[in-house]
């Protein structure tokens, strides 16, 4: 289970901020709040946080400016941007400013919590790891070689991207939205069963003829790859 994180929420909507602070604390995380860009920049610069949640439209200093300045100062805590601006161009702008994830409003707290916990876990898992391992399953990101118990598994490009993303966050729930955005590059739900079809094919390839299942469906939440041995 992920350890308790220290989270800073920079949000000028006091009702929304109060709700988020309470919800994150109930989930076991230490949470602090800044109500404008200037105070948020000061707090994030002077204190160590595991994850920053930054509203894009803030008084005194806008969210993207805060993020850019934090990166200039060498603050590398993962940042999740919250915004009512949800178009693809808006998300790209946010990510280019130094954000690590972007969640448009309105959103569900369950998904926000999942994304924040993924960001917190990512901080402890170096991006430069070239080989992902879950139990006896190995994926080489450079050679695209996938093996389980030494046996080569041949995957189609999309299946490889799907497995790579799931293994990157092994032990964590990966939501359908996260898969659509990061594996299919969709920023909307096409209302098809494309994810289910590919997960089914992938599950067959990495679990057929092997003793233990690794890829599970978390009903109502998404998917998780994990070795319970």
PDB file of N, CA and C in Angstrom, residues 54-146:
ATOM      1  N   UNK A  54      -2.685  21.758  -8.536  1.00  0.00           N
ATOM      2  CA  UNK A  54      -2.709  23.182  -8.865  1.00  0.00           C
ATOM      3  C   UNK A  54      -3.887  23.506  -9.781  1.00  0.00           C
ATOM      4  N   UNK A  55      -4.759  24.395  -9.315  1.00  0.00           N
ATOM      5  CA  UNK A  55      -5.830  24.893 -10.171  1.00  0.00           C
ATOM      6  C   UNK A  55      -5.208  25.833 -11.204  1.00  0.00           C
ATOM      7  N   UNK A  56      -5.700  25.797 -12.419  1.00  0.00           N
ATOM      8  CA  UNK A  56      -5.074  26.594 -13.474  1.00  0.00           C
ATOM      9  C   UNK A  56      -5.393  28.082 -13.343  1.00  0.00           C
ATOM     10  N   UNK A  57      -6.630  28.412 -12.995  1.00  0.00           N
ATOM     11  CA  UNK A  57      -7.050  29.814 -12.906  1.00  0.00           C
ATOM     12  C   UNK A  57      -6.995  30.246 -11.451  1.00  0.00           C
ATOM     13  N   UNK A  58      -5.962  31.022 -11.089  1.00  0.00           N
ATOM     14  CA  UNK A  58      -5.765  31.442  -9.707  1.00  0.00           C
ATOM     15  C   UNK A  58      -5.599  32.955  -9.615  1.00  0.00           C
ATOM     16  N   UNK A  59      -6.010  33.566  -8.496  1.00  0.00           N
ATOM     17  CA  UNK A  59      -5.731  34.993  -8.293  1.00  0.00           C
ATOM     18  C   UNK A  59      -4.261  35.223  -7.954  1.00  0.00           C
ATOM     19  N   UNK A  60      -3.804  36.449  -8.209  1.00  0.00           N
ATOM     20  CA  UNK A  60      -2.443  36.912  -7.918  1.00  0.00           C
ATOM     21  C   UNK A  60      -1.384  36.314  -8.852  1.00  0.00           C
ATOM     22  N   UNK A  61      -1.501  35.007  -9.158  1.00  0.00           N
ATOM     23  CA  UNK A  61      -0.562  34.390 -10.094  1.00  0.00           C
ATOM     24  C   UNK A  61      -1.221  33.124 -10.629  1.00  0.00           C
ATOM     25  N   UNK A  62      -1.323  32.993 -11.955  1.00  0.00           N
ATOM     26  CA  UNK A  62      -2.042  31.851 -12.513  1.00  0.00           C
ATOM     27  C   UNK A  62      -1.252  30.561 -12.316  1.00  0.00           C
ATOM     28  N   UNK A  63      -1.981  29.452 -12.377  1.00  0.00           N
ATOM     29  CA  UNK A  63      -1.389  28.159 -12.078  1.00  0.00           C
ATOM     30  C   UNK A  63      -0.212  27.773 -12.951  1.00  0.00           C
ATOM     31  N   UNK A  64      -0.298  28.038 -14.252  1.00  0.00           N
ATOM     32  CA  UNK A  64       0.798  27.660 -15.152  1.00  0.00           C
ATOM     33  C   UNK A  64       2.058  28.455 -14.839  1.00  0.00           C
ATOM     34  N   UNK A  65       1.883  29.730 -14.464  1.00  0.00           N
ATOM     35  CA  UNK A  65       3.018  30.549 -14.072  1.00  0.00           C
ATOM     36  C   UNK A  65       3.663  30.015 -12.792  1.00  0.00           C
ATOM     37  N   UNK A  66       2.839  29.573 -11.867  1.00  0.00           N
ATOM     38  CA  UNK A  66       3.352  28.982 -10.628  1.00  0.00           C
ATOM     39  C   UNK A  66       4.193  27.752 -10.940  1.00  0.00           C
ATOM     40  N   UNK A  67       3.656  26.879 -11.800  1.00  0.00           N
ATOM     41  CA  UNK A  67       4.361  25.638 -12.132  1.00  0.00           C
ATOM     42  C   UNK A  67       5.681  25.932 -12.838  1.00  0.00           C
ATOM     43  N   UNK A  68       5.647  26.832 -13.807  1.00  0.00           N
ATOM     44  CA  UNK A  68       6.864  27.184 -14.549  1.00  0.00           C
ATOM     45  C   UNK A  68       7.941  27.732 -13.617  1.00  0.00           C
ATOM     46  N   UNK A  69       7.526  28.589 -12.674  1.00  0.00           N
ATOM     47  CA  UNK A  69       8.495  29.178 -11.745  1.00  0.00           C
ATOM     48  C   UNK A  69       9.045  28.116 -10.786  1.00  0.00           C
ATOM     49  N   UNK A  70       8.203  27.200 -10.346  1.00  0.00           N
ATOM     50  CA  UNK A  70       8.678  26.124  -9.474  1.00  0.00           C
ATOM     51  C   UNK A  70       9.717  25.269 -10.183  1.00  0.00           C
ATOM     52  N   UNK A  71       9.457  24.962 -11.454  1.00  0.00           N
ATOM     53  CA  UNK A  71      10.427  24.160 -12.211  1.00  0.00           C
ATOM     54  C   UNK A  71      11.732  24.940 -12.383  1.00  0.00           C
ATOM     55  N   UNK A  72      11.628  26.256 -12.605  1.00  0.00           N
ATOM     56  CA  UNK A  72      12.831  27.072 -12.753  1.00  0.00           C
ATOM     57  C   UNK A  72      13.644  27.067 -11.469  1.00  0.00           C
ATOM     58  N   UNK A  73      12.957  26.997 -10.340  1.00  0.00           N
ATOM     59  CA  UNK A  73      13.634  26.984  -9.046  1.00  0.00           C
ATOM     60  C   UNK A  73      14.135  25.592  -8.658  1.00  0.00           C
ATOM     61  N   UNK A  74      13.866  24.610  -9.486  1.00  0.00           N
ATOM     62  CA  UNK A  74      14.352  23.265  -9.200  1.00  0.00           C
ATOM     63  C   UNK A  74      13.431  22.411  -8.360  1.00  0.00           C
ATOM     64  N   UNK A  75      12.191  22.867  -8.153  1.00  0.00           N
ATOM     65  CA  UNK A  75      11.207  22.065  -7.423  1.00  0.00           C
ATOM     66  C   UNK A  75      10.645  21.019  -8.384  1.00  0.00           C
ATOM     67  N   UNK A  76      10.897  19.751  -8.094  1.00  0.00           N
ATOM     68  CA  UNK A  76      10.512  18.704  -9.041  1.00  0.00           C
ATOM     69  C   UNK A  76       9.382  17.815  -8.553  1.00  0.00           C
ATOM     70  N   UNK A  77       8.654  18.258  -7.531  1.00  0.00           N
ATOM     71  CA  UNK A  77       7.501  17.484  -7.072  1.00  0.00           C
ATOM     72  C   UNK A  77       6.495  17.331  -8.203  1.00  0.00           C
ATOM     73  N   UNK A  78       5.899  16.139  -8.366  1.00  0.00           N
ATOM     74  CA  UNK A  78       4.897  15.945  -9.423  1.00  0.00           C
ATOM     75  C   UNK A  78       3.724  16.908  -9.257  1.00  0.00           C
ATOM     76  N   UNK A  79       3.220  17.412 -10.383  1.00  0.00           N
ATOM     77  CA  UNK A  79       2.121  18.385 -10.363  1.00  0.00           C
ATOM     78  C   UNK A  79       0.939  17.852 -11.156  1.00  0.00           C
ATOM     79  N   UNK A  80      -0.235  17.863 -10.540  1.00  0.00           N
ATOM     80  CA  UNK A  80      -1.480  17.564 -11.244  1.00  0.00           C
ATOM     81  C   UNK A  80      -2.252  18.866 -11.378  1.00  0.00           C
ATOM     82  N   UNK A  81      -2.600  19.209 -12.617  1.00  0.00           N
ATOM     83  CA  UNK A  81      -3.323  20.447 -12.901  1.00  0.00           C
ATOM     84  C   UNK A  81      -4.823  20.170 -12.944  1.00  0.00           C
ATOM     85  N   UNK A  82      -5.582  20.981 -12.214  1.00  0.00           N
ATOM     86  CA  UNK A  82      -7.040  20.941 -12.292  1.00  0.00           C
ATOM     87  C   UNK A  82      -7.505  22.152 -13.081  1.00  0.00           C
ATOM     88  N   UNK A  83      -8.435  21.956 -14.011  1.00  0.00           N
ATOM     89  CA  UNK A  83      -8.874  23.103 -14.800  1.00  0.00           C
ATOM     90  C   UNK A  83     -10.227  22.848 -15.439  1.00  0.00           C
ATOM     91  N   UNK A  84     -10.989  23.925 -15.571  1.00  0.00           N
ATOM     92  CA  UNK A  84     -12.242  23.864 -16.318  1.00  0.00           C
ATOM     93  C   UNK A  84     -11.965  23.850 -17.813  1.00  0.00           C
ATOM     94  N   UNK A  85     -10.722  24.162 -18.197  1.00  0.00           N
ATOM     95  CA  UNK A  85     -10.319  24.143 -19.603  1.00  0.00           C
ATOM     96  C   UNK A  85      -9.845  22.741 -19.945  1.00  0.00           C
ATOM     97  N   UNK A  86     -10.662  22.023 -20.719  1.00  0.00           N
ATOM     98  CA  UNK A  86     -10.361  20.612 -20.934  1.00  0.00           C
ATOM     99  C   UNK A  86     -10.035  20.215 -22.352  1.00  0.00           C
ATOM    100  N   UNK A  87      -9.846  21.199 -23.242  1.00  0.00           N
ATOM    101  CA  UNK A  87      -9.520  20.861 -24.620  1.00  0.00           C
ATOM    102  C   UNK A  87      -8.090  20.333 -24.719  1.00  0.00           C
ATOM    103  N   UNK A  88      -7.811  19.609 -25.796  1.00  0.00           N
ATOM    104  CA  UNK A  88      -6.490  19.018 -25.977  1.00  0.00           C
ATOM    105  C   UNK A  88      -5.397  20.085 -25.905  1.00  0.00           C
ATOM    106  N   UNK A  89      -5.608  21.228 -26.580  1.00  0.00           N
ATOM    107  CA  UNK A  89      -4.597  22.291 -26.576  1.00  0.00           C
ATOM    108  C   UNK A  89      -4.343  22.806 -25.164  1.00  0.00           C
ATOM    109  N   UNK A  90      -5.399  22.881 -24.352  1.00  0.00           N
ATOM    110  CA  UNK A  90      -5.244  23.342 -22.973  1.00  0.00           C
ATOM    111  C   UNK A  90      -4.376  22.368 -22.185  1.00  0.00           C
ATOM    112  N   UNK A  91      -4.614  21.073 -22.392  1.00  0.00           N
ATOM    113  CA  UNK A  91      -3.836  20.053 -21.672  1.00  0.00           C
ATOM    114  C   UNK A  91      -2.380  20.086 -22.105  1.00  0.00           C
ATOM    115  N   UNK A  92      -2.165  20.213 -23.401  1.00  0.00           N
ATOM    116  CA  UNK A  92      -0.793  20.258 -23.900  1.00  0.00           C
ATOM    117  C   UNK A  92      -0.059  21.452 -23.304  1.00  0.00           C
ATOM    118  N   UNK A  93      -0.733  22.604 -23.267  1.00  0.00           N
ATOM    119  CA  UNK A  93      -0.118  23.800 -22.686  1.00  0.00           C
ATOM    120  C   UNK A  93       0.251  23.570 -21.229  1.00  0.00           C
ATOM    121  N   UNK A  94      -0.641  22.934 -20.484  1.00  0.00           N
ATOM    122  CA  UNK A  94      -0.377  22.653 -19.077  1.00  0.00           C
ATOM    123  C   UNK A  94       0.794  21.708 -18.872  1.00  0.00           C
ATOM    124  N   UNK A  95       0.856  20.671 -19.687  1.00  0.00           N
ATOM    125  CA  UNK A  95       1.949  19.711 -19.560  1.00  0.00           C
ATOM    126  C   UNK A  95       3.279  20.341 -19.961  1.00  0.00           C
ATOM    127  N   UNK A  96       3.247  21.186 -20.973  1.00  0.00           N
ATOM    128  CA  UNK A  96       4.480  21.850 -21.404  1.00  0.00           C
ATOM    129  C   UNK A  96       4.970  22.869 -20.384  1.00  0.00           C
ATOM    130  N   UNK A  97       4.064  23.377 -19.569  1.00  0.00           N
ATOM    131  CA  UNK A  97       4.458  24.325 -18.522  1.00  0.00           C
ATOM    132  C   UNK A  97       5.162  23.623 -17.370  1.00  0.00           C
ATOM    133  N   UNK A  98       5.120  22.290 -17.363  1.00  0.00           N
ATOM    134  CA  UNK A  98       5.791  21.535 -16.311  1.00  0.00           C
ATOM    135  C   UNK A  98       4.889  20.629 -15.514  1.00  0.00           C
ATOM    136  N   UNK A  99       3.595  20.568 -15.893  1.00  0.00           N
ATOM    137  CA  UNK A  99       2.679  19.664 -15.208  1.00  0.00           C
ATOM    138  C   UNK A  99       2.946  18.221 -15.583  1.00  0.00           C
ATOM    139  N   UNK A 100       2.586  17.306 -14.687  1.00  0.00           N
ATOM    140  CA  UNK A 100       2.774  15.880 -14.946  1.00  0.00           C
ATOM    141  C   UNK A 100       1.471  15.186 -15.319  1.00  0.00           C
ATOM    142  N   UNK A 101       0.353  15.770 -14.933  1.00  0.00           N
ATOM    143  CA  UNK A 101      -0.952  15.208 -15.266  1.00  0.00           C
ATOM    144  C   UNK A 101      -1.945  16.359 -15.307  1.00  0.00           C
ATOM    145  N   UNK A 102      -3.088  16.136 -15.947  1.00  0.00           N
ATOM    146  CA  UNK A 102      -4.061  17.214 -16.173  1.00  0.00           C
ATOM    147  C   UNK A 102      -5.445  16.601 -16.080  1.00  0.00           C
ATOM    148  N   UNK A 103      -6.243  17.083 -15.151  1.00  0.00           N
ATOM    149  CA  UNK A 103      -7.588  16.551 -14.952  1.00  0.00           C
ATOM    150  C   UNK A 103      -8.608  17.673 -15.105  1.00  0.00           C
ATOM    151  N   UNK A 104      -9.450  17.591 -16.134  1.00  0.00           N
ATOM    152  CA  UNK A 104     -10.445  18.654 -16.339  1.00  0.00           C
ATOM    153  C   UNK A 104     -11.610  18.549 -15.343  1.00  0.00           C
ATOM    154  N   UNK A 105     -12.177  19.695 -15.016  1.00  0.00           N
ATOM    155  CA  UNK A 105     -13.371  19.757 -14.178  1.00  0.00           C
ATOM    156  C   UNK A 105     -14.600  19.586 -15.060  1.00  0.00           C
ATOM    157  N   UNK A 106     -15.663  18.982 -14.539  1.00  0.00           N
ATOM    158  CA  UNK A 106     -15.777  18.334 -13.232  1.00  0.00           C
ATOM    159  C   UNK A 106     -15.075  16.974 -13.245  1.00  0.00           C
ATOM    160  N   UNK A 107     -14.703  16.500 -12.092  1.00  0.00           N
ATOM    161  CA  UNK A 107     -13.991  15.233 -11.976  1.00  0.00           C
ATOM    162  C   UNK A 107     -14.535  14.488 -10.759  1.00  0.00           C
ATOM    163  N   UNK A 108     -14.236  13.202 -10.684  1.00  0.00           N
ATOM    164  CA  UNK A 108     -14.617  12.432  -9.506  1.00  0.00           C
ATOM    165  C   UNK A 108     -13.421  12.377  -8.568  1.00  0.00           C
ATOM    166  N   UNK A 109     -13.675  12.436  -7.269  1.00  0.00           N
ATOM    167  CA  UNK A 109     -12.560  12.380  -6.322  1.00  0.00           C
ATOM    168  C   UNK A 109     -11.839  11.038  -6.417  1.00  0.00           C
ATOM    169  N   UNK A 110     -12.570   9.975  -6.716  1.00  0.00           N
ATOM    170  CA  UNK A 110     -11.941   8.652  -6.827  1.00  0.00           C
ATOM    171  C   UNK A 110     -10.849   8.664  -7.884  1.00  0.00           C
ATOM    172  N   UNK A 111     -11.136   9.268  -9.036  1.00  0.00           N
ATOM    173  CA  UNK A 111     -10.120   9.324 -10.086  1.00  0.00           C
ATOM    174  C   UNK A 111      -8.987  10.269  -9.694  1.00  0.00           C
ATOM    175  N   UNK A 112      -9.326  11.411  -9.081  1.00  0.00           N
ATOM    176  CA  UNK A 112      -8.283  12.343  -8.640  1.00  0.00           C
ATOM    177  C   UNK A 112      -7.351  11.656  -7.650  1.00  0.00           C
ATOM    178  N   UNK A 113      -7.907  10.923  -6.698  1.00  0.00           N
ATOM    179  CA  UNK A 113      -7.092  10.218  -5.714  1.00  0.00           C
ATOM    180  C   UNK A 113      -6.188   9.198  -6.388  1.00  0.00           C
ATOM    181  N   UNK A 114      -6.749   8.444  -7.352  1.00  0.00           N
ATOM    182  CA  UNK A 114      -5.948   7.444  -8.050  1.00  0.00           C
ATOM    183  C   UNK A 114      -4.784   8.092  -8.799  1.00  0.00           C
ATOM    184  N   UNK A 115      -5.061   9.197  -9.474  1.00  0.00           N
ATOM    185  CA  UNK A 115      -4.011   9.880 -10.239  1.00  0.00           C
ATOM    186  C   UNK A 115      -2.932  10.448  -9.312  1.00  0.00           C
ATOM    187  N   UNK A 116      -3.351  11.027  -8.199  1.00  0.00           N
ATOM    188  CA  UNK A 116      -2.385  11.591  -7.254  1.00  0.00           C
ATOM    189  C   UNK A 116      -1.506  10.490  -6.669  1.00  0.00           C
ATOM    190  N   UNK A 117      -2.104   9.353  -6.334  1.00  0.00           N
ATOM    191  CA  UNK A 117      -1.321   8.265  -5.768  1.00  0.00           C
ATOM    192  C   UNK A 117      -0.362   7.673  -6.804  1.00  0.00           C
ATOM    193  N   UNK A 118      -0.784   7.653  -8.068  1.00  0.00           N
ATOM    194  CA  UNK A 118       0.123   7.211  -9.125  1.00  0.00           C
ATOM    195  C   UNK A 118       1.308   8.166  -9.235  1.00  0.00           C
ATOM    196  N   UNK A 119       1.043   9.470  -9.180  1.00  0.00           N
ATOM    197  CA  UNK A 119       2.126  10.456  -9.247  1.00  0.00           C
ATOM    198  C   UNK A 119       3.068  10.310  -8.060  1.00  0.00           C
ATOM    199  N   UNK A 120       2.503  10.064  -6.883  1.00  0.00           N
ATOM    200  CA  UNK A 120       3.338   9.877  -5.707  1.00  0.00           C
ATOM    201  C   UNK A 120       4.198   8.644  -5.816  1.00  0.00           C
ATOM    202  N   UNK A 121       3.647   7.591  -6.366  1.00  0.00           N
ATOM    203  CA  UNK A 121       4.417   6.351  -6.542  1.00  0.00           C
ATOM    204  C   UNK A 121       5.475   6.533  -7.611  1.00  0.00           C
ATOM    205  N   UNK A 122       5.127   7.279  -8.668  1.00  0.00           N
ATOM    206  CA  UNK A 122       6.066   7.503  -9.765  1.00  0.00           C
ATOM    207  C   UNK A 122       7.327   8.199  -9.276  1.00  0.00           C
ATOM    208  N   UNK A 123       7.153   9.089  -8.286  1.00  0.00           N
ATOM    209  CA  UNK A 123       8.307   9.832  -7.802  1.00  0.00           C
ATOM    210  C   UNK A 123       9.358   8.895  -7.213  1.00  0.00           C
ATOM    211  N   UNK A 124       8.912   7.768  -6.661  1.00  0.00           N
ATOM    212  CA  UNK A 124       9.851   6.819  -6.095  1.00  0.00           C
ATOM    213  C   UNK A 124      10.316   5.774  -7.071  1.00  0.00           C
ATOM    214  N   UNK A 125       9.843   5.862  -8.326  1.00  0.00           N
ATOM    215  CA  UNK A 125      10.225   4.889  -9.356  1.00  0.00           C
ATOM    216  C   UNK A 125      10.889   5.626 -10.501  1.00  0.00           C
ATOM    217  N   UNK A 126      12.201   5.564 -10.635  1.00  0.00           N
ATOM    218  CA  UNK A 126      12.911   6.328 -11.655  1.00  0.00           C
ATOM    219  C   UNK A 126      12.380   6.091 -13.055  1.00  0.00           C
ATOM    220  N   UNK A 127      12.168   7.213 -13.764  1.00  0.00           N
ATOM    221  CA  UNK A 127      11.678   7.122 -15.131  1.00  0.00           C
ATOM    222  C   UNK A 127      12.679   6.409 -16.037  1.00  0.00           C
ATOM    223  N   UNK A 128      13.977   6.402 -15.634  1.00  0.00           N
ATOM    224  CA  UNK A 128      14.972   5.841 -16.515  1.00  0.00           C
ATOM    225  C   UNK A 128      15.021   4.317 -16.467  1.00  0.00           C
ATOM    226  N   UNK A 129      14.230   3.672 -15.594  1.00  0.00           N
ATOM    227  CA  UNK A 129      14.214   2.220 -15.574  1.00  0.00           C
ATOM    228  C   UNK A 129      13.825   1.698 -16.949  1.00  0.00           C
ATOM    229  N   UNK A 130      14.692   0.911 -17.527  1.00  0.00           N
ATOM    230  CA  UNK A 130      14.450   0.423 -18.882  1.00  0.00           C
ATOM    231  C   UNK A 130      13.769  -0.936 -18.893  1.00  0.00           C
ATOM    232  N   UNK A 131      13.834  -1.655 -17.786  1.00  0.00           N
ATOM    233  CA  UNK A 131      13.196  -2.968 -17.709  1.00  0.00           C
ATOM    234  C   UNK A 131      12.192  -2.962 -16.566  1.00  0.00           C
ATOM    235  N   UNK A 132      10.947  -3.277 -16.881  1.00  0.00           N
ATOM    236  CA  UNK A 132       9.918  -3.404 -15.857  1.00  0.00           C
ATOM    237  C   UNK A 132       9.738  -4.880 -15.538  1.00  0.00           C
ATOM    238  N   UNK A 133       9.546  -5.196 -14.260  1.00  0.00           N
ATOM    239  CA  UNK A 133       9.349  -6.584 -13.839  1.00  0.00           C
ATOM    240  C   UNK A 133       8.162  -6.678 -12.900  1.00  0.00           C
ATOM    241  N   UNK A 134       7.317  -7.650 -13.157  1.00  0.00           N
ATOM    242  CA  UNK A 134       6.226  -8.002 -12.252  1.00  0.00           C
ATOM    243  C   UNK A 134       6.258  -9.518 -12.130  1.00  0.00           C
ATOM    244  N   UNK A 135       6.698  -9.998 -10.988  1.00  0.00           N
ATOM    245  CA  UNK A 135       6.866 -11.441 -10.838  1.00  0.00           C
ATOM    246  C   UNK A 135       7.876 -11.964 -11.845  1.00  0.00           C
ATOM    247  N   UNK A 136       7.481 -12.982 -12.613  1.00  0.00           N
ATOM    248  CA  UNK A 136       8.382 -13.549 -13.614  1.00  0.00           C
ATOM    249  C   UNK A 136       8.156 -12.944 -15.009  1.00  0.00           C
ATOM    250  N   UNK A 137       7.382 -11.849 -15.068  1.00  0.00           N
ATOM    251  CA  UNK A 137       7.134 -11.152 -16.330  1.00  0.00           C
ATOM    252  C   UNK A 137       8.094  -9.981 -16.451  1.00  0.00           C
ATOM    253  N   UNK A 138       8.795  -9.886 -17.590  1.00  0.00           N
ATOM    254  CA  UNK A 138       9.749  -8.804 -17.825  1.00  0.00           C
ATOM    255  C   UNK A 138       9.438  -8.104 -19.142  1.00  0.00           C
ATOM    256  N   UNK A 139       9.562  -6.791 -19.145  1.00  0.00           N
ATOM    257  CA  UNK A 139       9.354  -5.988 -20.350  1.00  0.00           C
ATOM    258  C   UNK A 139      10.549  -5.060 -20.518  1.00  0.00           C
ATOM    259  N   UNK A 140      11.229  -5.164 -21.643  1.00  0.00           N
ATOM    260  CA  UNK A 140      12.360  -4.297 -21.954  1.00  0.00           C
ATOM    261  C   UNK A 140      11.858  -3.162 -22.830  1.00  0.00           C
ATOM    262  N   UNK A 141      11.926  -1.924 -22.311  1.00  0.00           N
ATOM    263  CA  UNK A 141      11.364  -0.776 -23.022  1.00  0.00           C
ATOM    264  C   UNK A 141      12.167  -0.388 -24.253  1.00  0.00           C
ATOM    265  N   UNK A 142      13.432  -0.739 -24.299  1.00  0.00           N
ATOM    266  CA  UNK A 142      14.254  -0.387 -25.450  1.00  0.00           C
ATOM    267  C   UNK A 142      14.118  -1.395 -26.577  1.00  0.00           C
ATOM    268  N   UNK A 143      14.272  -2.684 -26.242  1.00  0.00           N
ATOM    269  CA  UNK A 143      14.230  -3.720 -27.278  1.00  0.00           C
ATOM    270  C   UNK A 143      12.816  -4.180 -27.592  1.00  0.00           C
ATOM    271  N   UNK A 144      11.849  -3.778 -26.737  1.00  0.00           N
ATOM    272  CA  UNK A 144      10.454  -4.229 -26.835  1.00  0.00           C
ATOM    273  C   UNK A 144      10.342  -5.744 -26.685  1.00  0.00           C
ATOM    274  N   UNK A 145      11.286  -6.318 -25.968  1.00  0.00           N
ATOM    275  CA  UNK A 145      11.272  -7.748 -25.694  1.00  0.00           C
ATOM    276  C   UNK A 145      10.442  -8.004 -24.445  1.00  0.00           C
ATOM    277  N   UNK A 146       9.493  -8.926 -24.547  1.00  0.00           N
ATOM    278  CA  UNK A 146       8.644  -9.284 -23.413  1.00  0.00           C
ATOM    279  C   UNK A 146       8.797 -10.780 -23.169  1.00  0.00           C
TER     280      UNK A 146
END
